[in-house]
Coordinates of N, CA and C in Angstrom, one line a residue:
X1 N -17.3 -5.0 1.8 CA -17.1 -5.2 3.2 C -15.8 -4.6 3.5
X2 N -15.7 -3.8 4.6 CA -14.5 -3.1 5.0 C -13.9 -3.8 6.3
X3 N -12.6 -4.0 6.3 CA -11.9 -4.6 7.4 C -10.9 -3.5 7.9
X4 N -11.1 -3.1 9.2 CA -10.2 -2.1 9.8 C -9.4 -2.7 10.9
X5 N -8.1 -2.7 10.7 CA -7.2 -3.4 11.7 C -5.8 -3.2 11.4
X6 N -5.0 -4.1 12.0 CA -3.5 -4.0 11.9 C -3.0 -5.3 11.3
X7 N -1.9 -5.2 10.5 CA -1.2 -6.3 10.0 C -0.6 -7.2 11.1
X8 N -0.7 -8.5 11.0 CA 0.0 -9.4 11.9 C 0.6 -10.5 11.1
X9 N 1.7 -11.1 11.6 CA 2.4 -12.1 10.9 C 3.3 -11.6 9.8
X10 N 3.6 -12.4 8.8 CA 4.4 -12.0 7.7 C 3.6 -11.1 6.8
X11 N 4.2 -10.0 6.4 CA 3.6 -9.0 5.5 C 4.3 -9.0 4.1
X12 N 3.6 -9.5 3.1 CA 4.3 -9.5 1.8 C 4.3 -8.1 1.2
X13 N 5.2 -7.9 0.2 CA 5.4 -6.6 -0.4 C 4.1 -6.2 -1.1
X14 N 3.7 -5.0 -1.1 CA 2.4 -4.6 -1.6 C 2.4 -4.4 -3.2
X15 N 3.5 -4.5 -3.8 CA 3.5 -4.4 -5.3 C 4.3 -5.4 -6.0
X16 N 5.3 -6.0 -5.3 CA 6.1 -7.1 -6.0 C 5.3 -8.4 -6.0
X17 N 5.4 -9.1 -7.1 CA 4.7 -10.4 -7.2 C 5.1 -11.3 -6.0
X18 N 4.1 -11.9 -5.3 CA 4.5 -12.8 -4.2 C 5.1 -14.1 -4.6
X19 N 6.0 -14.6 -3.8 CA 6.7 -15.9 -4.1 C 6.8 -16.6 -2.8
X20 N 6.9 -18.0 -2.9 CA 7.1 -18.8 -1.7 C 8.2 -19.8 -2.2
X21 N 9.3 -19.8 -1.5 CA 10.4 -20.7 -1.8 C 10.8 -20.5 -3.3
X22 N 10.8 -19.3 -3.8 CA 11.2 -19.0 -5.1 C 10.2 -19.2 -6.2
X23 N 9.0 -19.7 -5.9 CA 8.0 -20.0 -6.8 C 6.8 -19.0 -6.7
X24 N 6.2 -18.6 -7.8 CA 5.0 -17.7 -7.7 C 4.0 -18.2 -6.7
X25 N 3.3 -17.4 -6.0 CA 2.3 -17.8 -5.0 C 1.2 -16.8 -4.9
X26 N 0.2 -17.1 -4.1 CA -0.9 -16.1 -3.9 C -0.4 -15.1 -2.9
X27 N -1.0 -13.9 -2.9 CA -0.8 -12.8 -1.9 C -1.6 -13.1 -0.7
X28 N -1.0 -13.4 0.4 CA -1.8 -13.7 1.6 C -1.4 -12.7 2.7
X29 N -2.4 -12.3 3.5 CA -2.2 -11.3 4.5 C -3.2 -11.5 5.6
X30 N -2.7 -11.3 6.9 CA -3.6 -11.4 8.0 C -3.8 -10.0 8.6
X31 N -5.0 -9.7 9.0 CA -5.4 -8.4 9.6 C -6.1 -8.7 10.9
X32 N -5.6 -8.1 12.0 CA -6.2 -8.3 13.3 C -7.1 -7.1 13.6
X33 N -8.4 -7.4 13.8 CA -9.4 -6.4 14.1 C -9.8 -6.5 15.5
X34 N -9.8 -5.3 16.2 CA -10.1 -5.2 17.6 C -11.3 -4.4 18.0
X35 N -11.9 -3.7 17.0 CA -13.1 -2.9 17.3 C -14.2 -3.3 16.3
X36 N -15.4 -3.1 16.8 CA -16.7 -3.5 16.1 C -16.6 -5.0 15.7
X37 N -16.1 -5.8 16.5 CA -15.8 -7.2 16.3 C -17.1 -8.0 16.1
X38 N -18.1 -7.7 16.9 CA -19.4 -8.5 16.8 C -20.1 -8.3 15.4
X39 N -20.2 -7.1 14.9 CA -20.8 -6.8 13.6 C -20.0 -7.4 12.5
X40 N -18.7 -7.4 12.6 CA -17.8 -7.9 11.6 C -18.0 -9.5 11.6
X41 N -18.0 -10.1 12.7 CA -18.1 -11.5 12.8 C -19.5 -12.0 12.2
X42 N -20.5 -11.2 12.5 CA -21.8 -11.5 12.0 C -21.8 -11.5 10.4
X43 N -21.2 -10.4 9.8 CA -21.1 -10.3 8.4 C -20.3 -11.4 7.8
X44 N -19.1 -11.7 8.4 CA -18.3 -12.7 7.9 C -18.9 -14.1 7.9
X45 N -19.5 -14.4 9.1 CA -20.2 -15.7 9.3 C -21.3 -15.9 8.2
X46 N -22.1 -14.8 8.0 CA -23.2 -14.9 7.1 C -22.6 -15.2 5.7
X47 N -21.6 -14.5 5.3 CA -21.0 -14.7 3.9 C -20.4 -16.1 3.8
X48 N -19.8 -16.6 4.9 CA -19.2 -17.9 4.8 C -20.3 -19.0 4.7
X49 N -21.4 -18.8 5.4 CA -22.5 -19.8 5.4 C -23.1 -19.8 4.0
X50 N -23.3 -18.6 3.4 CA -23.8 -18.5 2.0 C -22.9 -19.2 1.0
X51 N -21.6 -19.0 1.2 CA -20.7 -19.7 0.3 C -20.8 -21.2 0.4
X52 N -20.9 -21.7 1.6 CA -21.1 -23.2 1.8 C -22.4 -23.7 1.2
X53 N -23.5 -22.9 1.4 CA -24.8 -23.3 0.8 C -24.7 -23.3 -0.7
X54 N -24.0 -22.3 -1.3 CA -23.9 -22.1 -2.7 C -23.1 -23.3 -3.3
X55 N -22.0 -23.7 -2.6 CA -21.2 -24.9 -3.0 C -22.0 -26.1 -3.0
X56 N -22.9 -26.4 -2.0 CA -23.7 -27.6 -2.0 C -24.7 -27.6 -3.1
X57 N -25.3 -26.4 -3.4 CA -26.4 -26.4 -4.4 C -25.9 -26.4 -5.9
X58 N -24.6 -26.1 -6.0 CA -24.0 -26.0 -7.4 C -23.1 -27.2 -7.7
X59 N -23.3 -28.3 -7.1 CA -22.6 -29.5 -7.5 C -21.4 -29.9 -6.7
X60 N -21.1 -29.2 -5.6 CA -19.9 -29.6 -4.8 C -20.3 -30.8 -4.0
X61 N -19.3 -31.5 -3.4 CA -19.6 -32.7 -2.7 C -20.4 -32.4 -1.4
X62 N -20.4 -31.2 -1.0 CA -21.3 -30.8 0.2 C -20.9 -31.3 1.5
X63 N -19.8 -32.0 1.6 CA -19.4 -32.7 2.8 C -18.2 -32.0 3.5
X64 N -17.3 -31.5 2.7 CA -16.1 -30.9 3.3 C -15.9 -29.5 2.8
X65 N -15.4 -28.6 3.7 CA -15.2 -27.2 3.5 C -13.9 -26.7 4.0
X66 N -13.3 -25.8 3.3 CA -12.1 -25.1 3.8 C -12.5 -24.3 5.1
X67 N -11.6 -24.1 6.0 CA -11.8 -23.3 7.2 C -12.3 -21.9 6.8
X68 N -13.1 -21.3 7.6 CA -13.5 -19.9 7.3 C -12.2 -19.0 7.4
X69 N -12.2 -18.0 6.5 CA -11.0 -17.1 6.5 C -10.9 -16.1 7.6
X70 N -11.5 -16.5 8.7 CA -11.4 -15.6 9.9 C -11.5 -16.5 11.2
X71 N -10.9 -16.0 12.3 CA -11.0 -16.7 13.5 C -11.0 -15.7 14.7
X72 N -11.6 -16.2 15.8 CA -11.7 -15.3 17.0 C -10.5 -15.7 17.9
X73 N -9.8 -14.7 18.4 CA -8.7 -14.9 19.3 C -9.2 -14.9 20.8
X74 N -8.3 -15.3 21.7 CA -8.7 -15.4 23.1 C -8.9 -14.0 23.7
X75 N -8.3 -13.0 23.1 CA -8.5 -11.6 23.6 C -9.8 -10.9 23.1
X76 N -10.5 -11.7 22.3 CA -11.8 -11.1 21.7 C -11.6 -10.5 20.3
X77 N -10.4 -10.4 19.9 CA -10.1 -9.8 18.5 C -10.4 -10.9 17.5
X78 N -10.4 -10.5 16.2 CA -10.6 -11.4 15.1 C -9.5 -11.3 14.1
X79 N -8.9 -12.4 13.7 CA -7.9 -12.4 12.6 C -8.6 -12.7 11.3
X80 N -8.5 -11.8 10.4 CA -9.1 -12.0 9.0 C -7.9 -12.3 8.1
X81 N -8.1 -13.4 7.3 CA -7.1 -13.8 6.3 C -7.5 -13.4 4.9
X82 N -6.7 -12.6 4.2 CA -7.0 -12.2 2.9 C -6.2 -13.0 1.9
X83 N -6.7 -13.2 0.7 CA -5.9 -13.9 -0.3 C -6.3 -13.3 -1.7
X84 N -5.3 -12.8 -2.4 CA -5.4 -12.3 -3.8 C -4.6 -13.2 -4.7
X85 N -5.2 -13.7 -5.8 CA -4.6 -14.6 -6.7 C -4.1 -13.8 -8.0
X86 N -2.7 -13.7 -8.1 CA -2.2 -13.0 -9.3 C -2.7 -13.7 -10.6
X87 N -2.9 -15.0 -10.7 CA -3.3 -15.6 -11.9 C -4.7 -15.2 -12.3
X88 N -5.6 -14.7 -11.4 CA -6.9 -14.1 -11.7 C -6.8 -12.6 -11.8
X89 N -5.6 -12.1 -11.8 CA -5.4 -10.6 -11.9 C -6.0 -9.8 -10.7
X90 N -5.9 -10.4 -9.5 CA -6.4 -9.8 -8.3 C -5.3 -9.1 -7.6
X91 N -4.1 -9.3 -8.1 CA -2.9 -8.6 -7.5 C -2.0 -8.1 -8.6
X92 N -1.5 -6.9 -8.5 CA -1.6 -6.0 -7.3 C -2.9 -5.2 -7.3
X93 N -3.3 -4.8 -6.1 CA -4.5 -4.0 -6.0 C -4.1 -2.6 -5.4
X94 N -4.9 -1.6 -5.6 CA -4.5 -0.3 -5.1 C -4.3 -0.2 -3.6
X95 N -3.2 0.4 -3.2 CA -2.9 0.7 -1.8 C -2.5 2.2 -1.7
X96 N -3.2 2.9 -0.9 CA -3.0 4.4 -0.9 C -2.8 4.8 0.6
X97 N -2.3 6.1 0.7 CA -2.1 6.7 2.0 C -3.3 7.5 2.4
X98 N -3.2 8.3 3.5 CA -4.3 9.1 4.0 C -4.8 10.1 3.0
X99 N -3.9 10.6 2.1 CA -4.3 11.6 1.1 C -4.8 10.9 -0.2
X100 N -4.9 9.6 -0.2 CA -5.3 8.8 -1.4 C -4.3 8.7 -2.5
X101 N -3.0 9.0 -2.1 CA -1.9 8.8 -3.0 C -1.4 7.4 -2.9
X102 N -1.0 6.8 -4.1 CA -0.5 5.4 -4.1 C 0.8 5.3 -3.2
X103 N 0.9 4.2 -2.5 CA 2.1 4.0 -1.6 C 3.2 3.7 -2.6
X104 N 4.4 4.3 -2.3 CA 5.6 4.1 -3.1 C 6.1 2.6 -3.0
X105 N 6.6 2.1 -4.1 CA 7.2 0.8 -4.1 C 8.3 0.6 -3.1
X106 N 9.1 1.7 -2.8 CA 10.2 1.5 -1.9 C 9.9 1.5 -0.4
X107 N 8.6 1.7 -0.1 CA 8.1 1.6 1.3 C 7.8 0.1 1.5
X108 N 8.4 -0.4 2.6 CA 8.1 -1.8 3.0 C 7.3 -1.8 4.3
X109 N 6.0 -2.2 4.2 CA 5.1 -2.2 5.3 C 5.4 -3.4 6.2
X110 N 5.3 -3.2 7.5 CA 5.6 -4.3 8.5 C 4.4 -4.6 9.3
X111 N 4.5 -5.6 10.2 CA 3.5 -6.0 11.2 C 3.2 -4.8 12.0
X112 N 1.9 -4.5 12.3 CA 1.5 -3.4 13.1 C 1.0 -2.2 12.3
X113 N 1.1 -2.3 11.0 CA 0.6 -1.2 10.1 C -0.9 -1.3 10.2
X114 N -1.5 -0.1 10.4 CA -3.0 0.0 10.6 C -3.6 0.4 9.2
X115 N -4.6 -0.4 8.8 CA -5.2 -0.2 7.5 C -6.7 -0.3 7.5
X116 N -7.3 0.2 6.5 CA -8.7 0.0 6.1 C -8.7 -0.7 4.8
X117 N -9.3 -1.9 4.8 CA -9.2 -2.7 3.6 C -10.6 -3.1 3.1
X118 N -10.9 -2.8 1.8 CA -12.1 -3.2 1.2 C -11.9 -4.6 0.6
X119 N -12.8 -5.5 1.1 CA -12.6 -6.9 0.6 C -13.9 -7.4 -0.1
X120 N -13.8 -8.4 -0.9 CA -14.9 -9.0 -1.6 C -14.9 -10.5 -1.3
X121 N -15.9 -11.1 -0.8 CA -16.0 -12.5 -0.6 C -16.0 -13.2 -1.9
X122 N -15.2 -14.2 -2.1 CA -15.1 -15.0 -3.3 C -15.5 -16.5 -3.0
X123 N -16.5 -17.0 -3.6 CA -16.9 -18.4 -3.3 C -15.9 -19.4 -4.0
X124 N -15.6 -20.5 -3.4 CA -14.8 -21.6 -4.0 C -15.7 -22.3 -5.0
X125 N -15.1 -22.6 -6.2 CA -15.7 -23.3 -7.3 C -16.2 -24.7 -6.8
X126 N -17.4 -25.1 -7.3 CA -17.9 -26.4 -7.0 C -17.0 -27.5 -7.6
X127 N -16.1 -27.2 -8.5 CA -15.2 -28.2 -9.1 C -14.1 -28.5 -8.1
X128 N -13.9 -27.7 -7.1 CA -12.9 -27.9 -6.1 C -13.3 -29.0 -5.2
X129 N -12.3 -29.7 -4.5 CA -12.6 -30.8 -3.6 C -13.3 -30.3 -2.3
X130 N -13.1 -29.1 -2.0 CA -13.7 -28.5 -0.8 C -14.4 -27.2 -1.1
X131 N -15.4 -26.9 -0.4 CA -16.1 -25.6 -0.6 C -15.7 -24.5 0.4
X132 N -16.3 -23.4 0.3 CA -15.9 -22.3 1.3 C -15.8 -21.0 0.6
X133 N -15.0 -20.1 1.2 CA -14.9 -18.8 0.7 C -13.5 -18.3 1.0
X134 N -13.0 -17.3 0.2 CA -11.8 -16.6 0.6 C -12.2 -15.1 0.5
X135 N -11.4 -14.3 1.2 CA -11.7 -12.8 1.1 C -10.6 -12.2 0.3
X136 N -11.0 -11.6 -0.8 CA -10.1 -11.0 -1.8 C -10.0 -9.4 -1.5
X137 N -8.8 -8.9 -1.3 CA -8.7 -7.4 -1.1 C -8.9 -6.7 -2.5
X138 N -9.8 -5.7 -2.4 CA -10.1 -4.8 -3.6 C -9.2 -3.6 -3.6
X139 N -8.9 -3.1 -2.4 CA -8.1 -1.9 -2.2 C -7.9 -1.7 -0.8
X140 N -6.8 -0.9 -0.5 CA -6.4 -0.7 0.9 C -5.9 0.7 1.1
X141 N -6.3 1.3 2.3 CA -5.8 2.6 2.7 C -4.9 2.4 4.0
X142 N -3.7 2.9 3.9 CA -2.8 2.8 5.1 C -3.1 4.0 6.0
X143 N -3.5 3.7 7.2 CA -3.8 4.7 8.2 C -2.6 5.1 9.0
X144 N -1.8 4.0 9.4 CA -0.6 4.2 10.2 C 0.4 3.2 9.6
X145 N 1.5 3.7 9.1 CA 2.5 2.8 8.5 C 3.6 2.5 9.5
X146 N 3.9 1.2 9.5 CA 5.1 0.7 10.3 C 6.1 0.2 9.3
X147 N 7.3 0.8 9.3 CA 8.3 0.3 8.4 C 9.6 0.1 9.2
X148 N 10.7 -0.3 8.5 CA 11.9 -0.5 9.2 C 12.4 0.8 9.9
X149 N 12.0 1.9 9.3 CA 12.5 3.2 9.9 C 11.7 3.6 11.1
X150 N 10.5 3.1 11.3 CA 9.7 3.5 12.4 C 8.2 3.5 12.1
X151 N 7.4 4.2 13.0 CA 6.0 4.2 12.8 C 5.6 5.6 12.4
X152 N 4.7 5.7 11.4 CA 4.2 7.0 10.9 C 2.7 7.0 10.9
X153 N 2.1 7.9 11.7 CA 0.7 8.0 11.7 C 0.2 9.3 11.1
X154 N 1.1 10.0 10.4 CA 0.7 11.3 9.7 C 0.8 12.4 10.6
X155 N -0.1 13.4 10.5 CA 0.0 14.7 11.2 C -0.1 14.4 12.7
X156 N 0.6 15.2 13.4 CA 0.6 15.2 14.9 C -0.6 15.8 15.4
X157 N -1.4 15.2 16.3 CA -2.6 15.7 16.8 C -2.4 16.0 18.3
X158 N -2.4 17.3 18.6 CA -2.1 17.7 20.0 C -3.2 17.2 20.9
X159 N -4.5 17.1 20.4 CA -5.6 16.8 21.3 C -5.5 15.3 21.8
X160 N -4.9 14.5 21.0 CA -4.7 13.1 21.4 C -3.4 12.8 22.1
X161 N -2.4 13.6 21.8 CA -1.1 13.4 22.4 C -1.0 13.8 23.8
X162 N -1.7 14.9 24.2 CA -1.6 15.4 25.5 C -3.0 15.5 26.2
X163 N -3.0 15.5 27.5 CA -4.2 15.7 28.3 C -4.0 16.9 29.2
X164 N -5.1 17.4 29.8 CA -5.1 18.5 30.7 C -4.4 18.1 32.0
X165 N -3.6 19.1 32.5 CA -2.9 18.9 33.8 C -3.0 20.2 34.6
X166 N -2.9 20.1 35.9 CA -2.7 21.2 36.7 C -1.4 21.9 36.4
X167 N -1.3 23.2 36.5 CA -0.1 23.9 36.2 C -0.3 25.1 35.4
X168 N 0.7 25.6 34.7 CA 0.7 26.8 33.9 C -0.5 26.9 33.0
X169 N -1.2 28.0 33.0 CA -2.2 28.4 32.1 C -2.0 29.8 31.7
X170 N -1.8 30.1 30.4 CA -1.4 31.4 30.0 C -2.6 32.4 30.1
X171 N -3.9 31.9 30.0 CA -5.0 32.8 30.1 C -5.4 33.0 31.6
X172 N -4.8 32.3 32.5 CA -5.1 32.5 34.0 C -3.8 32.5 34.7
X173 N -3.1 33.7 34.7 CA -1.8 33.8 35.4 C -2.0 33.6 36.9
X174 N -1.1 33.0 37.5 CA -1.1 32.8 39.0 C 0.4 32.8 39.4
X175 N 1.0 34.0 39.3 CA 2.4 34.2 39.6 C 2.5 34.4 41.1
X176 N 3.4 33.5 41.7 CA 3.6 33.6 43.1 C 4.8 34.4 43.5
X177 N 5.8 34.5 42.7 CA 6.9 35.4 42.9 C 7.5 35.8 41.6
X178 N 7.9 37.0 41.5 CA 8.4 37.5 40.2 C 9.7 36.8 39.8
X179 N 9.9 36.8 38.5 CA 11.1 36.1 38.0 C 12.3 37.0 38.3
X180 N 13.4 36.4 38.7 CA 14.6 37.2 39.0 C 15.5 37.2 37.7
X181 N 16.0 38.4 37.4 CA 16.9 38.6 36.2 C 18.3 38.5 36.7
X182 N 19.1 37.6 36.1 CA 20.5 37.5 36.4 C 21.2 38.2 35.3
X183 N 22.5 38.5 35.5 CA 23.3 39.1 34.4 C 23.3 38.2 33.2
X184 N 22.9 38.8 32.1 CA 22.8 38.0 30.9 C 23.9 38.4 30.0
X185 N 24.5 37.5 29.3 CA 25.6 37.8 28.3 C 24.9 38.3 27.1
X186 N 25.2 39.5 26.6 CA 24.5 40.1 25.5 C 24.8 39.4 24.2
X187 N 26.0 38.7 24.1 CA 26.4 38.0 22.9 C 25.7 36.6 22.8
X188 N 25.0 36.2 23.8 CA 24.5 34.9 23.8 C 23.0 34.9 23.5

């Protein structure tokens, strides 16, 4: 399943082992999705319901469940929560740029970074006190990087940066008065 969106909230480093208050912890990340929300919600809801059914049929208590790893916002977007567990060797996972080159360790990604993330739903063990699912990142491609230095979306695309306006058109000259030549400094 692919999640396409932007980082929100705290963004952990993509290659350094995650910690919380100096102790090793799980890698947790939130991605805000604003397009194709309905189909994504359908897929996520179906996967979550399957995980709850699986928990019930495999010996879980069947009464309590962790919250779904996604939620709908007031603006219609969806926040998807990812979790990779280093103890299960799920972290680090590959993170690449637009040319599929690994992201350098000295780049620190920030909130607003646009990504495409491949995730795998993982069911909670029936030995746990609650059932449910978590979404584990398998790999990620950075489409637009936001760092302390600024925002980088790669190659500049003239077709999206500008739009047509009335005015000068080199293939359709419309000269109303000839240009006047003033005394020019030859050394300049």
